[in-house]
Tab-separated table of C-alpha atoms in Angstrom:
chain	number	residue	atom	x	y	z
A	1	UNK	CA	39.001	136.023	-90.753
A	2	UNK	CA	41.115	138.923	-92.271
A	3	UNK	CA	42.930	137.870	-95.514
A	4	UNK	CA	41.719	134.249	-94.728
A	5	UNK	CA	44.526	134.017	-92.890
A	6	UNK	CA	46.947	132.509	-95.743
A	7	UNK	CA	47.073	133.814	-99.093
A	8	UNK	CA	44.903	131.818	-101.576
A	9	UNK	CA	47.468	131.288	-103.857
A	10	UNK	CA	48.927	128.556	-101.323
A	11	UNK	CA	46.293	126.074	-102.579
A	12	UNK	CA	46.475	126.727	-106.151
A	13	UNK	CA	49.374	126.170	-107.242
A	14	UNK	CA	49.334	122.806	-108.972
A	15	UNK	CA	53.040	122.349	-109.773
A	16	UNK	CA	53.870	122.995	-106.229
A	17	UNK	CA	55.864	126.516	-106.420
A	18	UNK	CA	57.951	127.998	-103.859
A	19	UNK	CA	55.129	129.742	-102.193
A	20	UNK	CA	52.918	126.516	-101.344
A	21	UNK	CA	55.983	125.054	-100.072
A	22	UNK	CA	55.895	128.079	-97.074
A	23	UNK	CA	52.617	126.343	-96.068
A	24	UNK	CA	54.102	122.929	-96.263
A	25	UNK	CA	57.643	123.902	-94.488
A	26	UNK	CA	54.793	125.130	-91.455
A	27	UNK	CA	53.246	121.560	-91.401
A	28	UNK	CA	55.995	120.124	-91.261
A	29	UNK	CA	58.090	122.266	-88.853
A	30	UNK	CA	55.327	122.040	-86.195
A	31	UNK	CA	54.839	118.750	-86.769
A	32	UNK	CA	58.616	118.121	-86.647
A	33	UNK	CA	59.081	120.103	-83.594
A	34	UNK	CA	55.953	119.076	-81.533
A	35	UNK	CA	54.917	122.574	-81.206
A	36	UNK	CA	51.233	121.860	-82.197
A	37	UNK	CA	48.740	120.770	-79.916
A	38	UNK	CA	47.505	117.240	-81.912
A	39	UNK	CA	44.897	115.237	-81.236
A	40	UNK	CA	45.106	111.941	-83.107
A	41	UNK	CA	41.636	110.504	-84.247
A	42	UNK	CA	41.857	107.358	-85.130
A	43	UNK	CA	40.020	105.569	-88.105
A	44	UNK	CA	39.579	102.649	-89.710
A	45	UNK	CA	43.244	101.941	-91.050
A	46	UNK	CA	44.823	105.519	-90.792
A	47	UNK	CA	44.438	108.466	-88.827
A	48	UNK	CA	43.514	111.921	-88.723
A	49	UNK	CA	45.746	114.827	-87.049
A	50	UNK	CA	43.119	117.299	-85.602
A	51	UNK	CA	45.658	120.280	-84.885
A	52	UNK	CA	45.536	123.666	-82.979
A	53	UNK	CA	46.703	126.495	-84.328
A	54	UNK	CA	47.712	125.264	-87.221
A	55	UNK	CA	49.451	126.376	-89.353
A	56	UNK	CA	48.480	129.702	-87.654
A	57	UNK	CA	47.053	131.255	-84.790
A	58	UNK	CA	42.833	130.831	-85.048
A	59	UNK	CA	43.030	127.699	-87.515
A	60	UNK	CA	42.032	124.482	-86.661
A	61	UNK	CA	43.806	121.682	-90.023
A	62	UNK	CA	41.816	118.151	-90.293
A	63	UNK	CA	44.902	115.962	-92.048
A	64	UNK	CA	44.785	112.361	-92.931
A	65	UNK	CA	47.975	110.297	-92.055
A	66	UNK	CA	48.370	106.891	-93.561
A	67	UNK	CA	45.791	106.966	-96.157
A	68	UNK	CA	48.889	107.499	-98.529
A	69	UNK	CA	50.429	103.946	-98.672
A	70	UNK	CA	47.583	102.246	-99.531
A	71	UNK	CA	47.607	100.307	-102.937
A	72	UNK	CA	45.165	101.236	-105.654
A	73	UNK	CA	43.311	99.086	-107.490
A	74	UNK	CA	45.897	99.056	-110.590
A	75	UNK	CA	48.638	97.478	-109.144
A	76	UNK	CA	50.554	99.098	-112.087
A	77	UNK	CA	49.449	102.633	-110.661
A	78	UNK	CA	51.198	102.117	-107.499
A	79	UNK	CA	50.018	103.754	-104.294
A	80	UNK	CA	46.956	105.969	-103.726
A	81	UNK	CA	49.876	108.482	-102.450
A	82	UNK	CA	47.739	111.698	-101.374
A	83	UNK	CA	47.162	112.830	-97.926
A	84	UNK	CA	44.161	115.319	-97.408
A	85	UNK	CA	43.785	118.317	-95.521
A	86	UNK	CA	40.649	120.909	-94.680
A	87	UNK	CA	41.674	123.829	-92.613
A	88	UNK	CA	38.618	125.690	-90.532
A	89	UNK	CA	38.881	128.827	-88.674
A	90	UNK	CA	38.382	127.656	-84.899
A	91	UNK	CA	35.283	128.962	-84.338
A	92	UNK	CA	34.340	125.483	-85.940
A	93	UNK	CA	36.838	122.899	-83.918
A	94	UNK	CA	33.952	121.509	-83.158
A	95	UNK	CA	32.141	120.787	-86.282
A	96	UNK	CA	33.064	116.847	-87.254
A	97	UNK	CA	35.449	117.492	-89.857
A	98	UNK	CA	37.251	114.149	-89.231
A	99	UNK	CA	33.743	112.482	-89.888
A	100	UNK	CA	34.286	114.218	-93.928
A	101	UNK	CA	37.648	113.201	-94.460
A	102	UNK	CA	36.754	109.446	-93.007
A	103	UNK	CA	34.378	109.646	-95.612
A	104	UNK	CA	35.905	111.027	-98.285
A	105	UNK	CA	38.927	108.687	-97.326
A	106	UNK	CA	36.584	105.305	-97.103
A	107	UNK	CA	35.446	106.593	-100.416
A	108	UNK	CA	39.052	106.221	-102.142
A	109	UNK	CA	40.155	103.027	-100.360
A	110	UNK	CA	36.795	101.027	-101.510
A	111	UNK	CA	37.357	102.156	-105.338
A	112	UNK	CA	40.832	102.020	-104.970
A	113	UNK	CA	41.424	105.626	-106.378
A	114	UNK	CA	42.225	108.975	-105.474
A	115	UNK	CA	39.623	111.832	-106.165
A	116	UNK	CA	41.510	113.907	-108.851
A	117	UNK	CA	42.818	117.472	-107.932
A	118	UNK	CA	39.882	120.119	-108.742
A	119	UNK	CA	37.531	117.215	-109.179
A	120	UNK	CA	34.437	118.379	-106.439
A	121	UNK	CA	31.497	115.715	-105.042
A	122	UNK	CA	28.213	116.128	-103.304
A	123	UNK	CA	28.188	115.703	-99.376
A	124	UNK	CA	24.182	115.973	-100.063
A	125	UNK	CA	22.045	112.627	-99.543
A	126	UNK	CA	24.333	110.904	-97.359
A	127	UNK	CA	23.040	109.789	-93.569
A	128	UNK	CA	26.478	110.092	-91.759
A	129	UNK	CA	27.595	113.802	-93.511
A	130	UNK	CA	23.966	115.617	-93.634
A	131	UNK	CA	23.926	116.007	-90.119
A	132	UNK	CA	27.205	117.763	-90.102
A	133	UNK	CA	26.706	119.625	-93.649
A	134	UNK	CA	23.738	120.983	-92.039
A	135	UNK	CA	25.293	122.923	-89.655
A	136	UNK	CA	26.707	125.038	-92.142
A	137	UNK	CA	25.551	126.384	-95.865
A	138	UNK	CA	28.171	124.303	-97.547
A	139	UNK	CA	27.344	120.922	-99.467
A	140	UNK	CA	30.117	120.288	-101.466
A	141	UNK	CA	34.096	119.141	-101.473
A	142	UNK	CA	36.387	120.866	-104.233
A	143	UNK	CA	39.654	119.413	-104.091
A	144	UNK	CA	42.245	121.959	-104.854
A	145	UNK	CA	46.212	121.820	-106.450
A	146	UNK	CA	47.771	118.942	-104.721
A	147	UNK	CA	51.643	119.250	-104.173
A	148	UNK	CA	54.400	116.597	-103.839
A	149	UNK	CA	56.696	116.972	-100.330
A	150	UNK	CA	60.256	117.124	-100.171
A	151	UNK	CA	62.516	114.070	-99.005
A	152	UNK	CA	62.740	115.774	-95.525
A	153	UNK	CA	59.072	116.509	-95.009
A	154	UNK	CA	58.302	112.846	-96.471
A	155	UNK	CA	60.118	111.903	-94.005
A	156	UNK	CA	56.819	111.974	-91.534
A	157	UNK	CA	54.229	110.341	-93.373
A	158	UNK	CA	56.281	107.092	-94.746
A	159	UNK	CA	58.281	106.015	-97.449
A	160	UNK	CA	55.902	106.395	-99.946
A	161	UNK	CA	56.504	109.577	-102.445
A	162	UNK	CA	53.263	111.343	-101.038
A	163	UNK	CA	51.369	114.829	-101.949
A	164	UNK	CA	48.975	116.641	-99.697
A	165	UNK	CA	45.674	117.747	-100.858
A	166	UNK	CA	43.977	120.938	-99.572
A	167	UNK	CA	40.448	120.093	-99.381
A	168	UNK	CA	37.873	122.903	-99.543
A	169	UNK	CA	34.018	122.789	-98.392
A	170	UNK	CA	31.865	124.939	-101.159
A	171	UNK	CA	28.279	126.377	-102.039
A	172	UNK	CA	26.483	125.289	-104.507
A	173	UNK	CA	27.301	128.978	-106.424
A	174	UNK	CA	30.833	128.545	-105.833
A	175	UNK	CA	30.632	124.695	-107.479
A	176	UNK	CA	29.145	126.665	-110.365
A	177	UNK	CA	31.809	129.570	-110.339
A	178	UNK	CA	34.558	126.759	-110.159
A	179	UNK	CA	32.229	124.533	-113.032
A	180	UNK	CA	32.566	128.143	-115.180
A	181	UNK	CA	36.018	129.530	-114.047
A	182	UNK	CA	38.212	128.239	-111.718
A	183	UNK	CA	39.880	131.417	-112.150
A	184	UNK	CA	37.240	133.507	-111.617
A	185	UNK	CA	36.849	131.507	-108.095
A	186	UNK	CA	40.690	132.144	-106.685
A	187	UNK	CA	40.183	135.814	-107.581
A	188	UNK	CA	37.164	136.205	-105.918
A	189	UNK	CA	38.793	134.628	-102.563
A	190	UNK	CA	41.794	136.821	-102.813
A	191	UNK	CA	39.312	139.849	-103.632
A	192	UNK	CA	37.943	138.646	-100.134
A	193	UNK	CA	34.155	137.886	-101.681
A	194	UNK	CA	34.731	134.592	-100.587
A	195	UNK	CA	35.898	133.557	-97.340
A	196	UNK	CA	36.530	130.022	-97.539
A	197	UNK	CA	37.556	130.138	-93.768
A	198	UNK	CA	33.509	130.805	-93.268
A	199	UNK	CA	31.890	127.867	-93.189
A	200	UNK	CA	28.516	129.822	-92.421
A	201	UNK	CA	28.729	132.095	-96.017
A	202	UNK	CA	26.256	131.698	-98.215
């Protein structure tokens, strides 16, 4: 979609400036206001928020609720305290997103730990995702800048200090861009080379 919709530098910005906190203020406003159209998925000890137009017109956002209070393995490490998020145009409501971020999710609650920001796995090889992976050209999960919420937009997911996660599906060339430069990678998706809204690009 034109300009991906949002500006790229909403999901990298690791310390959580004042410009990824206009995306977050949208979560929560909508979420706050019951503006969005949510279906709630539910999954094996949390859920997932499948949400309309959200946070703008033509976007469909995939967003774990709950995951965040579970312990980690470390009891001296506290909480896992990320939520995760994938945003798809809405061309691709359709596509089992919740199905990834069960998995992804299952992942971190059997080892007891978070997948760490820009860390990216393989969704090749495994029976549940290779159907869904299929449908598209994209077989990998790159976990961009996480960013902590304010006490107000806490306020929704708990009373554990949380942080969202934007999670991004990626070619193989793109893992290797990232692998290389993940510089090189945000300025190609602000040059609008890659359209990480596309889950069809090559």
């Amino acid at each position: 979609m034109e300009n991906n919709i949002r500006d790229l530098k909403y999901w990298f910005t690791p310390e959580g400036g004042d410009e990824y906190e206009l995306i977050l203020n949208k979560y929560y406003e909508k979420l706050k206001t019951k503006t969005t159209q949510v279906e709630v998925i539910h999954k094996s000890g949390f859920e997932i928020w499948k949400m309309k137009n959200y946070p703008d017109e033509g976007l469909y956002t995939f967003l774990t609720k709950g995951l965040s209070s579970y312990i980690l393995g470390n009891l001296e490490s506290g909480y896992i305290r990320r939520e995760q998020a994938i945003t798809v145009d809405s061309k691709y409501r359709d596509l089992k997103i919740d199905v990834i971020l069960d998995f992804i999710s299952q992942e971190q609650l059997e080892n007891r730990e978070p997948f760490e920001t820009d860390e990216i796995i393989s969704l090749k090889g495994n029976e549940t995702i290779t159907p869904i992976i299929n449908e598209t050209n994209l077989d990998f999960l790159f976990f961009a800048g996480a960013v902590w919420l304010d006490d107000e937009q806490q306020g929704f997911f708990g009373p554990i200090n949380t942080n969202i996660s934007e999670v991004l599906l990626i070619t193989d060339t793109e893992r290797e861009i990232i692998n290389l430069s993940i510089d090189s990678f945000i300025a190609k998706c602000q040059d609008g080379i890659i359209d990480i809204l596309d889950l069809e690009r090559s």
